[in-house]
């Protein structure tokens, strides 16, 4: 019997973010970077979608506006994946 976590097979179950938050984040990233949302997973890195650091900051600014939160200075620096962005939004929402 394997002791591996089932989250390796089902990445959505590993996310701390709400499914609606994830969907909104994915759709926002797809729109900002002009990519097909179906090409993204939770682990998709912004860089793999062609984003640079300025794109990441812009994505986070749009997400802040959509969710009515502020991730603060440097918040975008720690964001590398779709899941990172969604979980940061959830964390900021929970702290509010």
mmCIF file of C-alpha atoms in Angstrom:
data_model
loop_
_atom_site.group_PDB
_atom_site.id
_atom_site.type_symbol
_atom_site.label_atom_id
_atom_site.label_comp_id
_atom_site.label_asym_id
_atom_site.label_seq_id
_atom_site.Cartn_x
_atom_site.Cartn_y
_atom_site.Cartn_z
ATOM 1 C CA UNK A 1 0.000 0.000 0.000
ATOM 2 C CA UNK A 2 1.329 3.396 -0.963
ATOM 3 C CA UNK A 3 1.833 6.030 1.697
ATOM 4 C CA UNK A 4 1.855 8.840 -0.827
ATOM 5 C CA UNK A 5 -0.697 11.542 -0.390
ATOM 6 C CA UNK A 6 -3.588 11.511 -2.833
ATOM 7 C CA UNK A 7 -2.889 15.164 -3.545
ATOM 8 C CA UNK A 8 -0.170 14.061 -5.956
ATOM 9 C CA UNK A 9 -2.871 12.550 -8.144
ATOM 10 C CA UNK A 10 -5.475 15.254 -7.576
ATOM 11 C CA UNK A 11 -3.750 18.627 -7.259
ATOM 12 C CA UNK A 12 -7.010 20.515 -6.695
ATOM 13 C CA UNK A 13 -7.476 18.761 -3.358
ATOM 14 C CA UNK A 14 -4.094 20.136 -2.213
ATOM 15 C CA UNK A 15 -5.006 23.752 -2.701
ATOM 16 C CA UNK A 16 -5.975 25.829 0.279
ATOM 17 C CA UNK A 17 -7.916 28.174 -1.964
ATOM 18 C CA UNK A 18 -11.631 28.049 -2.655
ATOM 19 C CA UNK A 19 -12.516 26.583 -6.087
ATOM 20 C CA UNK A 20 -14.246 29.837 -7.085
ATOM 21 C CA UNK A 21 -11.148 31.802 -6.154
ATOM 22 C CA UNK A 22 -9.019 29.440 -8.234
ATOM 23 C CA UNK A 23 -11.359 29.807 -11.194
ATOM 24 C CA UNK A 24 -11.311 33.597 -10.984
ATOM 25 C CA UNK A 25 -7.519 33.636 -10.674
ATOM 26 C CA UNK A 26 -7.111 31.311 -13.663
ATOM 27 C CA UNK A 27 -9.495 33.358 -15.798
ATOM 28 C CA UNK A 28 -7.752 36.594 -14.823
ATOM 29 C CA UNK A 29 -4.318 35.219 -15.651
ATOM 30 C CA UNK A 30 -5.569 33.848 -18.965
ATOM 31 C CA UNK A 31 -7.029 37.221 -19.899
ATOM 32 C CA UNK A 32 -3.988 39.236 -18.790
ATOM 33 C CA UNK A 33 -1.533 36.993 -20.644
ATOM 34 C CA UNK A 34 -3.783 36.186 -23.616
ATOM 35 C CA UNK A 35 -3.518 32.440 -23.059
ATOM 36 C CA UNK A 36 -6.105 29.667 -23.084
ATOM 37 C CA UNK A 37 -7.294 28.945 -19.553
ATOM 38 C CA UNK A 38 -7.461 25.226 -20.396
ATOM 39 C CA UNK A 39 -3.657 25.162 -20.686
ATOM 40 C CA UNK A 40 -3.258 26.031 -16.991
ATOM 41 C CA UNK A 41 -3.053 23.837 -13.928
ATOM 42 C CA UNK A 42 -2.577 24.901 -10.328
ATOM 43 C CA UNK A 43 1.148 24.331 -10.703
ATOM 44 C CA UNK A 44 1.505 26.323 -13.917
ATOM 45 C CA UNK A 45 4.199 28.933 -13.454
ATOM 46 C CA UNK A 46 3.557 32.424 -14.727
ATOM 47 C CA UNK A 47 6.957 32.321 -16.447
ATOM 48 C CA UNK A 48 5.870 29.212 -18.368
ATOM 49 C CA UNK A 49 2.948 31.263 -19.685
ATOM 50 C CA UNK A 50 5.335 33.944 -20.916
ATOM 51 C CA UNK A 51 4.915 36.325 -17.980
ATOM 52 C CA UNK A 52 7.715 38.492 -16.687
ATOM 53 C CA UNK A 53 7.887 40.243 -13.316
ATOM 54 C CA UNK A 54 5.898 43.233 -14.588
ATOM 55 C CA UNK A 55 3.144 40.903 -15.838
ATOM 56 C CA UNK A 56 3.025 39.274 -12.408
ATOM 57 C CA UNK A 57 2.643 42.649 -10.696
ATOM 58 C CA UNK A 58 -0.117 43.612 -13.139
ATOM 59 C CA UNK A 59 -1.918 40.304 -12.552
ATOM 60 C CA UNK A 60 -1.788 40.832 -8.803
ATOM 61 C CA UNK A 61 -3.090 44.400 -9.175
ATOM 62 C CA UNK A 62 -6.081 43.143 -11.161
ATOM 63 C CA UNK A 63 -6.699 40.379 -8.613
ATOM 64 C CA UNK A 64 -6.515 42.884 -5.755
ATOM 65 C CA UNK A 65 -9.157 44.972 -7.481
ATOM 66 C CA UNK A 66 -11.379 41.973 -8.241
ATOM 67 C CA UNK A 67 -11.254 40.610 -4.706
ATOM 68 C CA UNK A 68 -11.136 43.965 -2.907
ATOM 69 C CA UNK A 69 -7.911 43.135 -1.078
ATOM 70 C CA UNK A 70 -4.377 44.468 -0.871
ATOM 71 C CA UNK A 71 -1.466 42.042 -0.821
ATOM 72 C CA UNK A 72 0.919 44.829 0.134
ATOM 73 C CA UNK A 73 4.377 45.768 -1.046
ATOM 74 C CA UNK A 74 6.321 42.835 -2.405
ATOM 75 C CA UNK A 75 3.315 40.528 -2.381
ATOM 76 C CA UNK A 76 3.729 39.697 -6.044
ATOM 77 C CA UNK A 77 7.391 38.790 -5.564
ATOM 78 C CA UNK A 78 6.479 35.515 -3.860
ATOM 79 C CA UNK A 79 3.945 34.478 -6.476
ATOM 80 C CA UNK A 80 5.145 32.003 -9.084
ATOM 81 C CA UNK A 81 2.124 29.808 -9.835
ATOM 82 C CA UNK A 82 -1.632 29.947 -10.259
ATOM 83 C CA UNK A 83 -2.023 28.222 -6.898
ATOM 84 C CA UNK A 84 0.343 30.690 -5.192
ATOM 85 C CA UNK A 85 -1.797 33.597 -6.377
ATOM 86 C CA UNK A 86 -5.079 31.987 -5.315
ATOM 87 C CA UNK A 87 -3.746 31.007 -1.900
ATOM 88 C CA UNK A 88 -2.357 34.495 -1.280
ATOM 89 C CA UNK A 89 -5.768 35.999 -2.083
ATOM 90 C CA UNK A 90 -7.412 33.546 0.337
ATOM 91 C CA UNK A 91 -4.832 34.306 3.036
ATOM 92 C CA UNK A 92 -5.341 38.062 2.711
ATOM 93 C CA UNK A 93 -9.131 37.628 2.715
ATOM 94 C CA UNK A 94 -8.966 35.506 5.861
ATOM 95 C CA UNK A 95 -6.821 38.093 7.647
ATOM 96 C CA UNK A 96 -9.192 40.941 6.765
#
